[in-house]
Amino acid sequence: MKSEAFWTEGEDRAGRWLVTVDHATNRVPDWVGGGDLGIAPGDMARHIAYDVGAAGVARHLGARIQAPVVGSDFSRLVIDPNRGEDDPTLLMRLYDGTVIPANRDADAAERERRLDRLHRPYHGELERLAGARPDRAICAIHSFTPQLRARPPRPWVVGVLYSHRDERLAPLLIERCRQQGWVTGDNQPYSGHLDGDSIDRHALTQARPNVLIEIRNDLIADEAGQIEWAEKLVPVMDGLLEEAGL
């Protein structure tokens, strides 16, 4: 299924997991700045606009673990689907050194329009799929850049993010990743708790088991890397819920 705000695959798959990709694409709808946010194509190809490679990993992983997959179909720079509606970073005007001209003068009415046409439909579909079975677990796939501008290089290959409100799965997943020999961030490269974000909204508030996996984006920049990392994640996901007693 595909709409202006989201796409889904494998709704009829039998697995417990729902794989989500909040930052799946750098697409700008034509009704936002004529489809152009006013920044250079090179910036639109960077992590500031979307999670490079995450959608490909999620699609291949979902097929391998028999999980439905849902992803956003708009750039995080248009409006960030991984932020609550009251979050001040919902509509960014500056990101990692790049000014976003199309957002500079975006007022409350424009913010509401983007919420109504993009953000809310995406979350409505995510919740519909999450609620399709009572034992649903959520696996969120993201990617991170190896280095932010004017910051030191990040040492991790993958990161597992989680909230202090639910530590049932993440420590076990971190252990499994490290057993693979991966330099794995424990709530790195950033904290996994953010009030109102997708995991908070669809997992924590519903007591659904959840993991959030961040993969360094230079490793998954092309399809070969995306397939490789999806395959690598299969054994660390296999039996995770059962081992955790969930």
Short mmCIF file of C-alpha atoms in Angstrom, two decimals:
data_model
loop_
_atom_site.label_atom_id
_atom_site.label_comp_id
_atom_site.label_asym_id
_atom_site.label_seq_id
_atom_site.Cartn_x
_atom_site.Cartn_y
_atom_site.Cartn_z
CA MET A 1 0.00 0.00 0.00
CA LYS A 2 1.21 3.51 -0.79
CA SER A 3 -0.12 6.96 0.01
CA GLU A 4 1.23 10.48 0.01
CA ALA A 5 2.39 9.99 3.60
CA PHE A 6 3.49 6.35 3.89
CA TRP A 7 4.09 2.99 2.23
CA THR A 8 3.61 -0.49 3.62
CA GLU A 9 4.72 -3.96 2.61
CA GLY A 10 3.84 -7.46 3.76
CA GLU A 11 0.78 -6.70 5.82
CA ASP A 12 -0.23 -10.37 5.63
CA ARG A 13 3.09 -11.67 6.99
CA ALA A 14 2.69 -13.86 10.03
CA GLY A 15 5.47 -12.63 12.31
CA ARG A 16 5.05 -10.70 15.55
CA TRP A 17 7.44 -7.92 14.58
CA LEU A 18 6.40 -4.73 12.85
CA VAL A 19 9.40 -3.06 11.19
CA THR A 20 9.16 0.73 11.00
CA VAL A 21 11.20 3.32 9.10
CA ASP A 22 10.41 6.83 10.30
CA HIS A 23 12.96 8.52 8.01
CA ALA A 24 12.63 6.35 4.93
CA THR A 25 12.89 8.93 2.14
CA ASN A 26 14.04 12.44 1.20
CA ARG A 27 10.92 13.12 -0.91
CA VAL A 28 9.43 16.61 -0.75
CA PRO A 29 5.75 16.80 -1.81
CA ASP A 30 5.11 19.22 -4.67
CA TRP A 31 2.80 21.30 -2.47
CA VAL A 32 5.76 22.14 -0.20
CA GLY A 33 7.93 24.72 -1.94
CA GLY A 34 7.06 23.24 -5.31
CA GLY A 35 8.82 20.05 -4.22
CA ASP A 36 12.00 21.93 -3.28
CA LEU A 37 13.08 23.02 0.21
CA GLY A 38 15.63 25.42 -1.24
CA ILE A 39 18.75 23.49 -0.26
CA ALA A 40 21.37 21.92 -2.51
CA PRO A 41 20.83 18.42 -3.95
CA GLY A 42 23.91 17.29 -2.07
CA ASP A 43 22.30 18.30 1.21
CA MET A 44 19.05 16.55 0.27
CA ALA A 45 21.12 13.39 -0.21
CA ARG A 46 22.60 13.68 3.29
CA HIS A 47 21.38 12.31 6.60
CA ILE A 48 19.72 15.65 7.37
CA ALA A 49 16.96 14.82 4.87
CA TYR A 50 16.44 11.11 5.63
CA ASP A 51 18.05 7.99 7.07
CA VAL A 52 20.26 6.87 4.21
CA GLY A 53 19.81 3.15 3.52
CA ALA A 54 17.33 2.48 6.31
CA ALA A 55 14.35 1.76 4.05
CA GLY A 56 16.25 -0.87 2.06
CA VAL A 57 17.44 -2.62 5.22
CA ALA A 58 13.92 -2.57 6.66
CA ARG A 59 12.34 -3.99 3.53
CA HIS A 60 14.82 -6.86 3.25
CA LEU A 61 14.70 -7.55 7.00
CA GLY A 62 10.91 -7.58 7.02
CA ALA A 63 10.84 -10.13 4.21
CA ARG A 64 13.35 -12.35 6.02
CA ILE A 65 11.66 -12.30 9.43
CA GLN A 66 8.12 -12.35 8.03
CA ALA A 67 7.25 -8.93 9.40
CA PRO A 68 5.14 -6.17 7.87
CA VAL A 69 7.03 -2.96 7.16
CA VAL A 70 5.80 0.64 7.25
CA GLY A 71 7.80 3.70 6.22
CA SER A 72 7.21 7.41 5.86
CA ASP A 73 7.16 8.88 2.35
CA PHE A 74 8.32 12.43 3.09
CA SER A 75 11.58 13.98 4.18
CA ARG A 76 12.20 14.62 7.84
CA LEU A 77 12.97 18.21 6.77
CA VAL A 78 9.35 18.67 5.64
CA ILE A 79 8.12 17.55 9.04
CA ASP A 80 9.77 14.97 11.28
CA PRO A 81 7.63 11.87 11.81
CA ASN A 82 9.85 10.79 14.71
CA ARG A 83 8.87 13.81 16.80
CA GLY A 84 5.76 14.53 18.82
CA GLU A 85 3.42 17.22 17.58
CA ASP A 86 4.54 19.59 20.33
CA ASP A 87 8.27 19.00 19.85
CA PRO A 88 10.18 22.19 18.94
CA THR A 89 12.33 20.21 16.46
CA LEU A 90 9.28 18.95 14.56
CA LEU A 91 9.89 21.45 11.76
CA MET A 92 13.58 22.26 11.49
CA ARG A 93 14.93 25.56 10.19
CA LEU A 94 18.60 24.63 10.68
CA TYR A 95 20.06 21.12 10.69
CA ASP A 96 23.74 20.15 11.01
CA GLY A 97 24.88 23.49 9.61
CA THR A 98 22.35 23.70 6.76
CA VAL A 99 19.62 26.37 6.73
CA ILE A 100 16.26 25.11 5.37
CA PRO A 101 14.86 28.09 3.37
CA ALA A 102 11.40 26.60 2.79
CA ASN A 103 10.94 26.26 6.54
CA ARG A 104 12.20 29.70 7.51
CA ASP A 105 8.79 31.38 7.24
CA ALA A 106 6.60 28.33 7.88
CA ASP A 107 3.87 29.53 10.24
CA ALA A 108 1.41 27.67 12.47
CA ALA A 109 -1.01 27.13 9.59
CA GLU A 110 1.72 25.59 7.42
CA ARG A 111 2.85 23.40 10.30
CA GLU A 112 -0.75 22.20 10.76
CA ARG A 113 -1.09 21.50 7.04
CA ARG A 114 2.02 19.30 7.05
CA LEU A 115 0.86 17.54 10.21
CA ASP A 116 -2.55 16.84 8.73
CA ARG A 117 -1.38 15.62 5.32
CA LEU A 118 1.79 13.73 6.30
CA HIS A 119 2.63 13.25 9.97
CA ARG A 120 -0.80 12.18 11.23
CA PRO A 121 -1.58 9.75 8.38
CA TYR A 122 1.80 8.07 8.83
CA HIS A 123 1.21 7.56 12.52
CA GLY A 124 -2.33 6.42 11.87
CA GLU A 125 -1.07 3.67 9.58
CA LEU A 126 1.72 2.70 11.97
CA GLU A 127 -0.78 2.33 14.80
CA ARG A 128 -3.19 0.37 12.61
CA LEU A 129 -0.49 -2.18 11.80
CA ALA A 130 0.84 -2.21 15.36
CA GLY A 131 -2.64 -2.90 16.69
CA ALA A 132 -3.39 -5.68 14.21
CA ARG A 133 -2.33 -8.30 16.74
CA PRO A 134 -2.22 -8.11 20.55
CA ASP A 135 1.32 -9.48 20.90
CA ARG A 136 2.91 -7.06 18.40
CA ALA A 137 6.55 -6.03 18.87
CA ILE A 138 8.13 -3.06 17.10
CA CYS A 139 11.56 -2.92 15.47
CA ALA A 140 12.49 0.60 14.33
CA ILE A 141 15.28 0.87 11.75
CA HIS A 142 17.32 4.07 11.52
CA SER A 143 20.75 5.04 10.25
CA PHE A 144 23.33 7.54 11.47
CA THR A 145 26.08 9.48 9.80
CA PRO A 146 29.69 8.52 10.66
CA GLN A 147 30.47 12.12 11.61
CA LEU A 148 28.53 15.33 12.12
CA ARG A 149 30.10 18.55 10.90
CA ALA A 150 32.75 19.88 13.31
CA ARG A 151 32.31 16.81 15.53
CA PRO A 152 34.61 13.82 16.14
CA PRO A 153 34.08 10.60 14.18
CA ARG A 154 31.61 8.17 15.69
CA PRO A 155 33.18 4.80 16.55
CA TRP A 156 30.07 2.62 16.37
CA VAL A 157 28.98 0.30 13.59
CA VAL A 158 25.48 -0.05 15.01
CA GLY A 159 23.65 1.47 17.93
CA VAL A 160 20.76 0.11 19.98
CA LEU A 161 18.58 2.84 21.46
CA TYR A 162 16.02 2.39 24.21
CA SER A 163 14.14 4.16 26.96
CA HIS A 164 14.69 3.70 30.68
CA ARG A 165 10.96 2.96 30.75
CA ASP A 166 11.44 -0.36 28.92
CA GLU A 167 14.73 -2.29 29.11
CA ARG A 168 13.28 -5.72 28.41
CA LEU A 169 14.92 -6.23 25.01
CA ALA A 170 17.66 -3.70 24.33
CA PRO A 171 20.41 -5.00 26.68
CA LEU A 172 19.95 -8.50 25.28
CA LEU A 173 20.09 -7.19 21.71
CA ILE A 174 23.24 -5.19 22.50
CA GLU A 175 24.87 -8.34 23.87
CA ARG A 176 23.92 -10.28 20.75
CA CYS A 177 25.31 -7.54 18.49
CA ARG A 178 28.59 -7.43 20.38
CA GLN A 179 28.86 -11.20 20.12
CA GLN A 180 28.90 -10.66 16.35
CA GLY A 181 32.01 -8.52 16.81
CA TRP A 182 30.22 -5.24 16.03
CA VAL A 183 31.20 -2.05 17.84
CA THR A 184 27.74 -1.44 19.28
CA GLY A 185 26.49 1.73 20.91
CA ASP A 186 24.48 1.37 24.11
CA ASN A 187 22.06 4.29 23.72
CA GLN A 188 24.62 5.77 21.33
CA PRO A 189 25.04 7.81 19.16
CA TYR A 190 22.11 9.40 21.03
CA SER A 191 19.71 8.65 23.83
CA GLY A 192 16.79 6.39 23.01
CA HIS A 193 14.24 8.22 25.12
CA LEU A 194 12.33 11.13 23.65
CA ASP A 195 8.85 12.01 24.82
CA GLY A 196 6.36 11.83 21.97
CA ASP A 197 8.61 10.07 19.44
CA SER A 198 7.46 7.01 17.51
CA ILE A 199 8.67 4.44 20.03
CA ASP A 200 7.17 6.41 22.90
CA ARG A 201 3.87 6.75 21.08
CA HIS A 202 3.45 3.27 19.61
CA ALA A 203 5.49 1.05 21.92
CA LEU A 204 6.08 2.51 25.38
CA THR A 205 2.58 3.84 25.95
CA GLN A 206 1.13 0.53 24.73
CA ALA A 207 3.65 -1.68 26.61
CA ARG A 208 4.69 -3.25 23.31
CA PRO A 209 8.16 -4.87 23.23
CA ASN A 210 10.48 -2.73 21.14
CA VAL A 211 13.97 -2.22 19.79
CA LEU A 212 15.47 0.64 17.82
CA ILE A 213 18.48 -0.21 15.66
CA GLU A 214 20.76 2.45 14.18
CA ILE A 215 23.20 1.40 11.43
CA ARG A 216 26.09 3.55 10.24
CA ASN A 217 24.88 4.89 6.92
CA ASP A 218 28.06 4.45 4.88
CA LEU A 219 27.65 0.70 5.38
CA ILE A 220 24.16 0.68 3.82
CA ALA A 221 24.43 3.37 1.16
CA ASP A 222 23.75 0.92 -1.68
CA GLU A 223 21.48 -2.08 -2.14
CA ALA A 224 24.27 -4.59 -1.62
CA GLY A 225 25.04 -3.10 1.79
CA GLN A 226 21.36 -2.98 2.69
CA ILE A 227 20.88 -6.65 1.86
CA GLU A 228 24.08 -7.55 3.71
CA TRP A 229 23.01 -5.77 6.90
CA ALA A 230 19.47 -7.10 6.75
CA GLU A 231 20.95 -10.59 6.59
CA LYS A 232 23.29 -9.78 9.47
CA LEU A 233 20.38 -8.64 11.61
CA VAL A 234 18.33 -11.80 11.06
CA PRO A 235 20.28 -13.98 13.55
CA VAL A 236 20.41 -11.28 16.22
CA MET A 237 16.64 -10.83 15.93
CA ASP A 238 15.89 -14.55 15.76
CA GLY A 239 14.46 -15.80 19.06
CA LEU A 240 15.06 -12.44 20.78
CA LEU A 241 11.51 -12.13 22.08
CA GLU A 242 11.47 -15.71 23.30
CA GLU A 243 14.84 -15.38 25.07
CA ALA A 244 13.56 -12.26 26.82
CA GLY A 245 10.44 -14.13 27.93
CA LEU A 246 8.17 -12.00 25.78
#
